[in-house]
PDB file of C-alpha atoms and ligand atoms in Angstrom:
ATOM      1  CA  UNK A1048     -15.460  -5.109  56.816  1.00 48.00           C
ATOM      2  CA  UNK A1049     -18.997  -5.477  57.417  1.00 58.00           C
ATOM      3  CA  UNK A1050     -20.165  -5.642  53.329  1.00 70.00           C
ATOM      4  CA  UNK A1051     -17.659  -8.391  53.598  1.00 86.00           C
ATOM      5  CA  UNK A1052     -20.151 -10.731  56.398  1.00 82.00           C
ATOM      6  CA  UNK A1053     -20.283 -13.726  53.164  1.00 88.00           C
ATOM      7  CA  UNK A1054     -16.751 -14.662  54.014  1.00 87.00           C
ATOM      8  CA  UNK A1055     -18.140 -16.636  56.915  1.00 88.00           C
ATOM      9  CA  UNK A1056     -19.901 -18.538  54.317  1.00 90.00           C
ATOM     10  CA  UNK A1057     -16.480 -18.676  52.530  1.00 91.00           C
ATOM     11  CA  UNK A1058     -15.300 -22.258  53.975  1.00 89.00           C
ATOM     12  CA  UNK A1059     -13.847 -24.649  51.008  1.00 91.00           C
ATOM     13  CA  UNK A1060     -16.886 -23.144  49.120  1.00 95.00           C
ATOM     14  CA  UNK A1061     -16.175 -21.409  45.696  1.00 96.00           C
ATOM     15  CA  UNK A1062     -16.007 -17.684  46.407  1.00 95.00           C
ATOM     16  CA  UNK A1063     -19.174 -16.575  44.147  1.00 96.00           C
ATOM     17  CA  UNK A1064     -21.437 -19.149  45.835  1.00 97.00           C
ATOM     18  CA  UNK A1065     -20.579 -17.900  49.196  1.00 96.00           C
ATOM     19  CA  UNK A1066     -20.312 -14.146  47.872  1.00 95.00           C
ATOM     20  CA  UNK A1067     -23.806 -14.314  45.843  1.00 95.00           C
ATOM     21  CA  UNK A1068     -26.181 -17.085  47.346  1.00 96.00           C
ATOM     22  CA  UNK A1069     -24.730 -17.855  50.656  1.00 95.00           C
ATOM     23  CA  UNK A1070     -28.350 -16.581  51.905  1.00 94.00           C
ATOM     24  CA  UNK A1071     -29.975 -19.593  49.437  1.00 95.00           C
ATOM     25  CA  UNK A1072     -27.497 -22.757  49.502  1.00 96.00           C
ATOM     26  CA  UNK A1073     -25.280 -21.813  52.921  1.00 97.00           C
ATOM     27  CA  UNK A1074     -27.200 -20.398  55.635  1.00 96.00           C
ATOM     28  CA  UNK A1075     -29.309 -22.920  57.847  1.00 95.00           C
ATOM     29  CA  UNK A1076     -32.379 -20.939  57.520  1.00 95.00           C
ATOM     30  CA  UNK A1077     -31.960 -19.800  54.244  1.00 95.00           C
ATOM     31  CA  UNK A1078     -31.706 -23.403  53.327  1.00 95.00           C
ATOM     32  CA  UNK A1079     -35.254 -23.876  55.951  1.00 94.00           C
ATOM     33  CA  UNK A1080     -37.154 -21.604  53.998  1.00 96.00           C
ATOM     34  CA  UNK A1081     -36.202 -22.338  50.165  1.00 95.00           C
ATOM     35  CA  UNK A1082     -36.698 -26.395  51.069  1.00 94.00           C
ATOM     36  CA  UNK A1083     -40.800 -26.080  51.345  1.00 95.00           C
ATOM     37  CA  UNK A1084     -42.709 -26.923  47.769  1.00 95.00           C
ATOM     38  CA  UNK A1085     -44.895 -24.241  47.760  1.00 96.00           C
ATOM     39  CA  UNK A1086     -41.292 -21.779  48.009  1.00 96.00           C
ATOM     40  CA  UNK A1087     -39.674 -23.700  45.039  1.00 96.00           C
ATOM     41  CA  UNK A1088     -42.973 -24.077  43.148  1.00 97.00           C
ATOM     42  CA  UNK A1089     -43.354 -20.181  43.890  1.00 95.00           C
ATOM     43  CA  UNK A1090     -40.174 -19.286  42.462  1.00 92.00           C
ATOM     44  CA  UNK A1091     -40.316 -21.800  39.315  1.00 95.00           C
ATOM     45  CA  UNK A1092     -43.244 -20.178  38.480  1.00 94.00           C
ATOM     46  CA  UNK A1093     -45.533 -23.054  39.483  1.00 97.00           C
ATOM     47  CA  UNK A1094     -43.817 -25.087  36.774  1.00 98.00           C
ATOM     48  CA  UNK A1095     -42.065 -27.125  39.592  1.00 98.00           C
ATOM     49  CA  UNK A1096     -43.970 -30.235  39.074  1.00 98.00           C
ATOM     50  CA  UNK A1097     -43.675 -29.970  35.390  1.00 98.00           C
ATOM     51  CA  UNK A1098     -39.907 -29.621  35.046  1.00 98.00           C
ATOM     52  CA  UNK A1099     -39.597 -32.313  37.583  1.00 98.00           C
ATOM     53  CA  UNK A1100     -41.647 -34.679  35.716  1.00 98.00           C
ATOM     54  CA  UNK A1101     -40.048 -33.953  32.490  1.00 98.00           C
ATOM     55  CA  UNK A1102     -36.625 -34.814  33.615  1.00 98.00           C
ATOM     56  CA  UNK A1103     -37.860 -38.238  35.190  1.00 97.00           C
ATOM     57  CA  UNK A1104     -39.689 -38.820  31.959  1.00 97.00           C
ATOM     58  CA  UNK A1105     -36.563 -38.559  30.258  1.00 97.00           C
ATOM     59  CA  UNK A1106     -34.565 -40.454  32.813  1.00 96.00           C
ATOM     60  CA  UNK A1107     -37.346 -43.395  33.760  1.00 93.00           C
ATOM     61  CA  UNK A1108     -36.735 -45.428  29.950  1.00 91.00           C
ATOM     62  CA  UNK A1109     -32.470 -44.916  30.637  1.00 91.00           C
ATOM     63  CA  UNK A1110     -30.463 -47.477  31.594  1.00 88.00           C
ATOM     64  CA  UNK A1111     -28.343 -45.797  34.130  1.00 87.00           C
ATOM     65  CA  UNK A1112     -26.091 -48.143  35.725  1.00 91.00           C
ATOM     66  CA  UNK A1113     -24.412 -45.135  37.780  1.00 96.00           C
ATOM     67  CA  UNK A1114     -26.230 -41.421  37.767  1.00 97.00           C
ATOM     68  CA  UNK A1115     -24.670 -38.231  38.909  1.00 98.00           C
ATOM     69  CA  UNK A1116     -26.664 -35.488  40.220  1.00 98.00           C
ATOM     70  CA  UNK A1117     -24.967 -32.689  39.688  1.00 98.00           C
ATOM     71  CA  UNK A1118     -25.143 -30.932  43.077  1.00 98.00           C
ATOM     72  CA  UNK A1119     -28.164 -30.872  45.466  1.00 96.00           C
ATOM     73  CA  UNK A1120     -31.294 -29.333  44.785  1.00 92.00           C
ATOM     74  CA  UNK A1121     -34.243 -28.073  46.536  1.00 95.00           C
ATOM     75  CA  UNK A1122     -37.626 -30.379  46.484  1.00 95.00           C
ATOM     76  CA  UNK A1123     -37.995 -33.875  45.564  1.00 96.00           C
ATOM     77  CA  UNK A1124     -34.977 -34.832  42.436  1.00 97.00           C
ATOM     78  CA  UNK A1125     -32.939 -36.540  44.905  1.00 97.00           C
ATOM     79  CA  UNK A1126     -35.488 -38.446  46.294  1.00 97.00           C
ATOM     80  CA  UNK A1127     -37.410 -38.931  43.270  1.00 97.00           C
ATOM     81  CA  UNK A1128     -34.409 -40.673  41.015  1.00 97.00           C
ATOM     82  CA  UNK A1129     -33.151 -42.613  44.290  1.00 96.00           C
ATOM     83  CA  UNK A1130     -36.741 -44.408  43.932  1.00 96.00           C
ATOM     84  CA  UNK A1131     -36.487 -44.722  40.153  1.00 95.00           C
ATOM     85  CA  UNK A1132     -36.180 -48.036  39.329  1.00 90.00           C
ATOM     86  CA  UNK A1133     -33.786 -47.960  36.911  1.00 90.00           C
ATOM     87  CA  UNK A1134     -31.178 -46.066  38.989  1.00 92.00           C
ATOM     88  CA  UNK A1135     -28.841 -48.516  40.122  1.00 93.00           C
ATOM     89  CA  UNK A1136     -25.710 -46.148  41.803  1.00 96.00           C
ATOM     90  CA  UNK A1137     -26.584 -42.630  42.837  1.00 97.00           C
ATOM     91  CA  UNK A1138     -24.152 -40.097  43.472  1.00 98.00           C
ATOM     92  CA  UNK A1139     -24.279 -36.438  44.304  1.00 98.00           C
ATOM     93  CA  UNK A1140     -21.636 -33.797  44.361  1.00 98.00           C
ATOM     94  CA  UNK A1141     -22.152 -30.815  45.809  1.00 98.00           C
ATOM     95  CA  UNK A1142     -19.410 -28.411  47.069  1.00 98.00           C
ATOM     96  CA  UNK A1143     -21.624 -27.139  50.355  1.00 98.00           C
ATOM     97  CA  UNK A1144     -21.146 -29.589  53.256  1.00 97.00           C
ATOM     98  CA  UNK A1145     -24.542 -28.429  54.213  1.00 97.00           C
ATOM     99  CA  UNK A1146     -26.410 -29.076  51.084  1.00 98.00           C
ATOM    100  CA  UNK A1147     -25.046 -32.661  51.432  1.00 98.00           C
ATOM    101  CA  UNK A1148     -26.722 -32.952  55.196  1.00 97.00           C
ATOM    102  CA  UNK A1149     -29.911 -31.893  53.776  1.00 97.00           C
ATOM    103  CA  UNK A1150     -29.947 -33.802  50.663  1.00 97.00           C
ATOM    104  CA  UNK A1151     -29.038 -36.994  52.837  1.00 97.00           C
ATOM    105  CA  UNK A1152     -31.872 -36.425  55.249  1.00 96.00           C
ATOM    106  CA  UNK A1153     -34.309 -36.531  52.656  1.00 96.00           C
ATOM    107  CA  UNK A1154     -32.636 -39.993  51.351  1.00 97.00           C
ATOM    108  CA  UNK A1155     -33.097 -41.018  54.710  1.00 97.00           C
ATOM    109  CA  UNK A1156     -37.016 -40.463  54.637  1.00 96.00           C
ATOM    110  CA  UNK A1157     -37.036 -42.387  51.795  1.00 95.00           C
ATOM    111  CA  UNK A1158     -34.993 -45.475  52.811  1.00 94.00           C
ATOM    112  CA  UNK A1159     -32.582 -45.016  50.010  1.00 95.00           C
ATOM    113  CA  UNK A1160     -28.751 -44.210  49.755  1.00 93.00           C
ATOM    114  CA  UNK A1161     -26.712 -42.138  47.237  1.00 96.00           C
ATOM    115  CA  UNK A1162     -22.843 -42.292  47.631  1.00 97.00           C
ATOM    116  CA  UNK A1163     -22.185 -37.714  48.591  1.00 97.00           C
ATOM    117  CA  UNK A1164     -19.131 -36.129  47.768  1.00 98.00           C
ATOM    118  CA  UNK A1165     -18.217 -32.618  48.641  1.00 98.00           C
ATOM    119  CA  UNK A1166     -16.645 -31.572  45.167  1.00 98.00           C
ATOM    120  CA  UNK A1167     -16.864 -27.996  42.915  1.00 98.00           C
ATOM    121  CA  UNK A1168     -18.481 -29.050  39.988  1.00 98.00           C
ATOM    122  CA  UNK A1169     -15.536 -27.291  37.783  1.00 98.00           C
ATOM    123  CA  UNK A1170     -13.190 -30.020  38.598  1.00 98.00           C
ATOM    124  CA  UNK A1171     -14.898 -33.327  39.402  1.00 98.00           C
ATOM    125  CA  UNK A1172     -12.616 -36.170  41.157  1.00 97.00           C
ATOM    126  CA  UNK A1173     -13.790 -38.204  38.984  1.00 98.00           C
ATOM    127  CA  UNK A1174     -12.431 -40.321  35.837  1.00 98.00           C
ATOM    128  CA  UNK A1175     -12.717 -39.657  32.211  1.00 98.00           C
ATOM    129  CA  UNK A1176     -16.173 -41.648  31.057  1.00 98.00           C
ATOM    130  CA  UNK A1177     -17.628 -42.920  34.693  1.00 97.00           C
ATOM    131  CA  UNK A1178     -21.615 -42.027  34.696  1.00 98.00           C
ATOM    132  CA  UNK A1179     -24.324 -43.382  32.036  1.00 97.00           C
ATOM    133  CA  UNK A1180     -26.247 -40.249  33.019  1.00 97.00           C
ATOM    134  CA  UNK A1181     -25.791 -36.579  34.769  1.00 98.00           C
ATOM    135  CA  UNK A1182     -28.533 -34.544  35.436  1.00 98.00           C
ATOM    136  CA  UNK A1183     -28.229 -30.772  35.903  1.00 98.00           C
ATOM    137  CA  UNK A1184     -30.937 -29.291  37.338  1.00 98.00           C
ATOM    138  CA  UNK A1185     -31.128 -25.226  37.569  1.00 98.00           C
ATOM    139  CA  UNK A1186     -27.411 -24.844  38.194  1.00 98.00           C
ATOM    140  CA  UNK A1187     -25.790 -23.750  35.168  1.00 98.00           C
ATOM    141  CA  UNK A1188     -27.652 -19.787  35.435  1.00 98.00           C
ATOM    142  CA  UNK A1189     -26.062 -19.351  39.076  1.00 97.00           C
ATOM    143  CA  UNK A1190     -22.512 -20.272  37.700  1.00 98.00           C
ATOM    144  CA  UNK A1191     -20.085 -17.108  36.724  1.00 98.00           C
ATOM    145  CA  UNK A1192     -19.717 -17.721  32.723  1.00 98.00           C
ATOM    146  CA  UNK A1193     -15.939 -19.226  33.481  1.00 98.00           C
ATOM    147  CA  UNK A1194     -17.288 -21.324  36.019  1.00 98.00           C
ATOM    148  CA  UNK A1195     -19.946 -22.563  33.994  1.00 98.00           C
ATOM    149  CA  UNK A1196     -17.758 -23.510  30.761  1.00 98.00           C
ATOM    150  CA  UNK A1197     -15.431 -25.292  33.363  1.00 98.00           C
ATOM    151  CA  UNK A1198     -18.309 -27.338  34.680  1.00 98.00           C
ATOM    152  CA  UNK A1199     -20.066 -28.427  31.556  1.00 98.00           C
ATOM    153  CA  UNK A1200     -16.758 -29.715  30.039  1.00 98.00           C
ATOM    154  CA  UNK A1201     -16.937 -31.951  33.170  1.00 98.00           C
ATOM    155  CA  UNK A1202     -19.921 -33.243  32.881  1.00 98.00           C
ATOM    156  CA  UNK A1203     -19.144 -34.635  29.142  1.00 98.00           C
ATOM    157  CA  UNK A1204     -15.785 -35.373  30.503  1.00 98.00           C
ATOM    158  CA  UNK A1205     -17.632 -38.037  32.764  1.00 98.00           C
ATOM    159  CA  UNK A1206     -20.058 -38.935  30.821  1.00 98.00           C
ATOM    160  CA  UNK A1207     -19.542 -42.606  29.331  1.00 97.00           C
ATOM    161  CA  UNK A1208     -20.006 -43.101  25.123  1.00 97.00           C
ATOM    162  CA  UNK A1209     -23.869 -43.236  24.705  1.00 96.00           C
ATOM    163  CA  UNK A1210     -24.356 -41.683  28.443  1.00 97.00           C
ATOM    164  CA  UNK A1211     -26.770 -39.374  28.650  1.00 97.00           C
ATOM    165  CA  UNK A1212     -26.489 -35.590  29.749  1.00 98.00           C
ATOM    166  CA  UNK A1213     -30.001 -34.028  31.375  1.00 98.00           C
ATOM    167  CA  UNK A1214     -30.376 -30.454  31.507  1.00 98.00           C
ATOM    168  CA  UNK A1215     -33.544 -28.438  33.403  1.00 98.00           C
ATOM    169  CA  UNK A1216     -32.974 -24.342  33.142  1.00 98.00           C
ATOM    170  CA  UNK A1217     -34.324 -21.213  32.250  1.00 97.00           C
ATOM    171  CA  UNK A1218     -34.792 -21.009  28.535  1.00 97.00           C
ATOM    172  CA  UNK A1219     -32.606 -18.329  26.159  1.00 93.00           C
ATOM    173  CA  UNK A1220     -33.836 -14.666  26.992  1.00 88.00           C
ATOM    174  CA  UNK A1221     -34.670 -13.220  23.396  1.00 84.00           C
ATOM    175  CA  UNK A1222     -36.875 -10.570  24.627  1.00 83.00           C
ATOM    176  CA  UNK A1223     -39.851 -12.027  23.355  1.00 83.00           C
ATOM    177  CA  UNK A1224     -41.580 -14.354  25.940  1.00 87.00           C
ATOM    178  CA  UNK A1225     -43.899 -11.749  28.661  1.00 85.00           C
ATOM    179  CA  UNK A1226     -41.490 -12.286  31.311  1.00 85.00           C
ATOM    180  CA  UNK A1227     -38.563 -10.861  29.607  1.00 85.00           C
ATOM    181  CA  UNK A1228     -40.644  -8.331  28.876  1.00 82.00           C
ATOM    182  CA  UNK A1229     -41.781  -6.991  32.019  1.00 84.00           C
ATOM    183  CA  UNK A1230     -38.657  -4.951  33.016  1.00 87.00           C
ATOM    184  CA  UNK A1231     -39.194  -5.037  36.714  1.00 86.00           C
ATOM    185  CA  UNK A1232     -39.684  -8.614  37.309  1.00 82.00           C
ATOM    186  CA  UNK A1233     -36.429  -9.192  34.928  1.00 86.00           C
ATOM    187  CA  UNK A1234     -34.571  -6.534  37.200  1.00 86.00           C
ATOM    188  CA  UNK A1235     -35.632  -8.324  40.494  1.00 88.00           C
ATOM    189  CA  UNK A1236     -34.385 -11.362  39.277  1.00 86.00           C
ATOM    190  CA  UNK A1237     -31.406 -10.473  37.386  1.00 87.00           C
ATOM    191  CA  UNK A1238     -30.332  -8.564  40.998  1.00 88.00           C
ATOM    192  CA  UNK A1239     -31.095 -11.868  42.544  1.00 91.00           C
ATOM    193  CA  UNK A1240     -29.594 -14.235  40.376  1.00 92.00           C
ATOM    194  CA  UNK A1241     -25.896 -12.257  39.286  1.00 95.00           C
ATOM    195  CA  UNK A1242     -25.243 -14.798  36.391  1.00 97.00           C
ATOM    196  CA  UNK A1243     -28.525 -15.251  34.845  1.00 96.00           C
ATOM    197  CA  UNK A1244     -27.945 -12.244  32.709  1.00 94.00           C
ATOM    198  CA  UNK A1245     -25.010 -13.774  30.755  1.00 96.00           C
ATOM    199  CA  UNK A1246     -27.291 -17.284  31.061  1.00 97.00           C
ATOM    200  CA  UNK A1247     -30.497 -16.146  29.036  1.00 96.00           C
ATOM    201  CA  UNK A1248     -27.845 -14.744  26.433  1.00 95.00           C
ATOM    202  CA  UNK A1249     -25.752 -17.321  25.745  1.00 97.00           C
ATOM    203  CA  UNK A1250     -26.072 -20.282  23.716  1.00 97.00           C
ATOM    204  CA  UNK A1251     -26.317 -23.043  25.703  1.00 98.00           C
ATOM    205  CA  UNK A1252     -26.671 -25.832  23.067  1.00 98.00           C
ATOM    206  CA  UNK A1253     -23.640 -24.205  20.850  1.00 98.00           C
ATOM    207  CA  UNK A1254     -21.383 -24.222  24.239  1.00 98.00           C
ATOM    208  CA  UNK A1255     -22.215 -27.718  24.955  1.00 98.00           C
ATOM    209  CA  UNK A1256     -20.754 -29.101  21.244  1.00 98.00           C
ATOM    210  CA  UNK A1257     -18.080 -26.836  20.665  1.00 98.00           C
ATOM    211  CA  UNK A1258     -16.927 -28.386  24.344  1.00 98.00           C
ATOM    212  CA  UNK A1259     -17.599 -31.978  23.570  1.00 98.00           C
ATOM    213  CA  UNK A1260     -15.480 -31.734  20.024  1.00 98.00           C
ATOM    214  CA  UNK A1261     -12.744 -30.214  22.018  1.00 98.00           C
ATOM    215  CA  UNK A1262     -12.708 -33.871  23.997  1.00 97.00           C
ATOM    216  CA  UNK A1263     -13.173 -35.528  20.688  1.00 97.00           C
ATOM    217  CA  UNK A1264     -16.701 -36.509  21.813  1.00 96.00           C
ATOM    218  CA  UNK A1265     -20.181 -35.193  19.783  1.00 97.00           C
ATOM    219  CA  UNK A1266     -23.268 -34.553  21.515  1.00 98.00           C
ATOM    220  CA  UNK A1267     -26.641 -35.940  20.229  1.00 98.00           C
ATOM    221  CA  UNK A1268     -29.341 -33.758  20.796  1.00 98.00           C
ATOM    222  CA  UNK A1269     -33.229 -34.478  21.224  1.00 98.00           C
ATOM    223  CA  UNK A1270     -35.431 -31.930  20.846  1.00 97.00           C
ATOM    224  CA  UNK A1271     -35.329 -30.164  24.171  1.00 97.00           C
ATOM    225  CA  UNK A1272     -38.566 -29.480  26.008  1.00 98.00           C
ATOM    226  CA  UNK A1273     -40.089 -25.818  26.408  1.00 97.00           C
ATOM    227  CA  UNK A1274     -42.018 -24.793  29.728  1.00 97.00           C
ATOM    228  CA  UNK A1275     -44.201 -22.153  30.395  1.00 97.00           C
ATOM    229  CA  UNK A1276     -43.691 -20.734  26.552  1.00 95.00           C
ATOM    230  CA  UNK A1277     -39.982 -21.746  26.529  1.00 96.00           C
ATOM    231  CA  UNK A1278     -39.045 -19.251  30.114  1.00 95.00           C
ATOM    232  CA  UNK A1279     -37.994 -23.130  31.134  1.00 97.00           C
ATOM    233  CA  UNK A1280     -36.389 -25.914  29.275  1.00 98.00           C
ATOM    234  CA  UNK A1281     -35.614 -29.545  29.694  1.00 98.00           C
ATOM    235  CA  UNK A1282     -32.440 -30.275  27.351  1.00 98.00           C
ATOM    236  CA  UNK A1283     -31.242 -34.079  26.535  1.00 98.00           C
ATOM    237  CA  UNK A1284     -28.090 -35.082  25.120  1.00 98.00           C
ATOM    238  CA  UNK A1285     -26.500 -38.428  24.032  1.00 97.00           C
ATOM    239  CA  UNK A1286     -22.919 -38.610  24.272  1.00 96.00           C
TER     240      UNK A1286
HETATM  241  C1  SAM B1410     -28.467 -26.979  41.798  1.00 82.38           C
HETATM  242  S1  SAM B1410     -28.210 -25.367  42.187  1.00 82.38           S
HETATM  243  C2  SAM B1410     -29.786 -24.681  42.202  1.00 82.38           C
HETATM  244  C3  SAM B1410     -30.905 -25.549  42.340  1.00 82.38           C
HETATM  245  C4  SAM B1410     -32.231 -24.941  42.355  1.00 82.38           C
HETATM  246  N1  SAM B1410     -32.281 -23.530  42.699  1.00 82.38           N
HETATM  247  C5  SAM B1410     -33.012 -25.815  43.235  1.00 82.38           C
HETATM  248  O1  SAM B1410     -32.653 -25.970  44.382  1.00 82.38           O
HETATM  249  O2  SAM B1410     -33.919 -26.412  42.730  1.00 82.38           O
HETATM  250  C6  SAM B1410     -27.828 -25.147  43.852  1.00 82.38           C
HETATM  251  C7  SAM B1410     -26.768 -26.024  44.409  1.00 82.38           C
HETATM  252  O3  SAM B1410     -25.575 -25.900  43.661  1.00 82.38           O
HETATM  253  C8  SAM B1410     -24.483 -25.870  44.555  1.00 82.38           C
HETATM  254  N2  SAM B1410     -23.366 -25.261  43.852  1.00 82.38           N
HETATM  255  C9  SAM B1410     -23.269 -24.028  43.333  1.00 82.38           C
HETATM  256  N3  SAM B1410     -22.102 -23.850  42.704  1.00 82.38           N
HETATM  257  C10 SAM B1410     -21.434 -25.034  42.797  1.00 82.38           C
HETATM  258  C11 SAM B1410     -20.180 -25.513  42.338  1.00 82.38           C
HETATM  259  N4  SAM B1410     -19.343 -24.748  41.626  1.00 82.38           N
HETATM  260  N5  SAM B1410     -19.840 -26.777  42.612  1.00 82.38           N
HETATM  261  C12 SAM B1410     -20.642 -27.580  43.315  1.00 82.38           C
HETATM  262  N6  SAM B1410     -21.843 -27.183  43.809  1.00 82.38           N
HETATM  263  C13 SAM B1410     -22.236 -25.921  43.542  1.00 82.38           C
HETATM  264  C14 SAM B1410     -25.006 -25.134  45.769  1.00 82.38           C
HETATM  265  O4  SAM B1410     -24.261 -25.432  46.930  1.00 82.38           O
HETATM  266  C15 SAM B1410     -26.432 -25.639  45.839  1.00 82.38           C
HETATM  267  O5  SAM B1410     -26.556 -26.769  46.639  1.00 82.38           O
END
């Protein structure tokens, strides 16, 4: 009974994210500690700042008449594409209650509003072709593989003709880059993050067309942008 504590996280919340990271995204401290820059920057490597900017480099020239964020994240997205001029409508899905209350406090500080909706990102409530642009940002590694194919096919699903799809993760794993080398840091991390394994080996690009043909939709891609030798990527795609 006791290996089974998580289940207090369970609460309308998708059983691996309460099973796996209800210590990161569900409990109130958890979600205290991770929220601090120099935690996030820490963990990204200190390539925080750099991924961040990269996506709002991307985003910035879009005309995005309604964005989708793609669940809450830690440090300044939310924030940071609420004050982007070009974002008209800003939602954000996330399916932790909790995540929501955080990510709204830091709209607060910044005198903007996003319309939040508590939703799994597998099956958005959303219709067919309603967003000019969804941004992902370091979610797709912490989704089981099912879960992950489940959500991507959403995101195209909503995305309008000529919306744009944003993608910030980890970069493929093929054993070359330092860090995939060093067995003990790639244990840690692979114990920490369950579904990063099957992440660095699949083929993220591949997944993302073969899904988009099966809705009769094609993906354009532009060349996606490597971080700290390609351990981090930006990914852009034009529906
Ligand atoms: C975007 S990801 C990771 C972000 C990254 N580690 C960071 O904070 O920069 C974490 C968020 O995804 C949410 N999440 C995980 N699985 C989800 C799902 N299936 N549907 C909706 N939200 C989900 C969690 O509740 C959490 O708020």
């Amino acid at each position: 009974m006791r290996f089974n504590f998580w289940r207090r996280y369970l609460d309308g919340n998708p059983e691996y994210l309460a099973h796996y990271y209800w210590w990161a995204y569900l409990a109130p401290r958890g979600i205290w500690f991770f929220d601090h820059y120099p935690i996030i920057n820490l963990i990204l490597f200190g390539q925080y700042r750099a991924i961040l900017d990269e996506v709002m480099r991307r985003y910035a020239p879009l005309q995005s008449a309604r964005t989708l964020q793609l669940t809450c994240a830690y440090g300044s997205l939310t924030p940071t594409l609420a004050l982007c001029a070009n974002t008209r409508e800003l939602h954000i899905t996330d399916a932790a209650a909790i995540q929501l209350a955080a990510t709204k406090t830091k709209l607060h500080a910044v005198s903007r509003h996003a319309t939040m909706a508590r939703m799994n990102a597998e099956f958005l409530a959303y219709a067919d072709a309603s967003f000019d642009s969804v941004i992902i940002f370091f979610l797709l590694h912490e989704l089981p593989a099912a879960a992950r194919e489940r959500a991507l096919s959403e995101a195209i699903r909503v995305l309008l003709p000529g919306g744009q799809l944003l993608i910030a993760e980890y970069g493929e794993n093929r054993g070359k880059h330092l860090l995939h080398r060093f067995t003990p840091w790639r244990w840690t991390l692979e114990k920490l993050e369950p579904f990063l394994h099957n992440f660095w080996h699949s083929d993220l690009h591949g997944q993302l067309n073969r899904l988009a043909a099966k809705q009769g939709k094609q993906l354009h891609a532009s060349p996606e942008t490597p971080l700290l030798g390609g351990f981090y990527r930006v990914m852009q795609y034009r529906a």
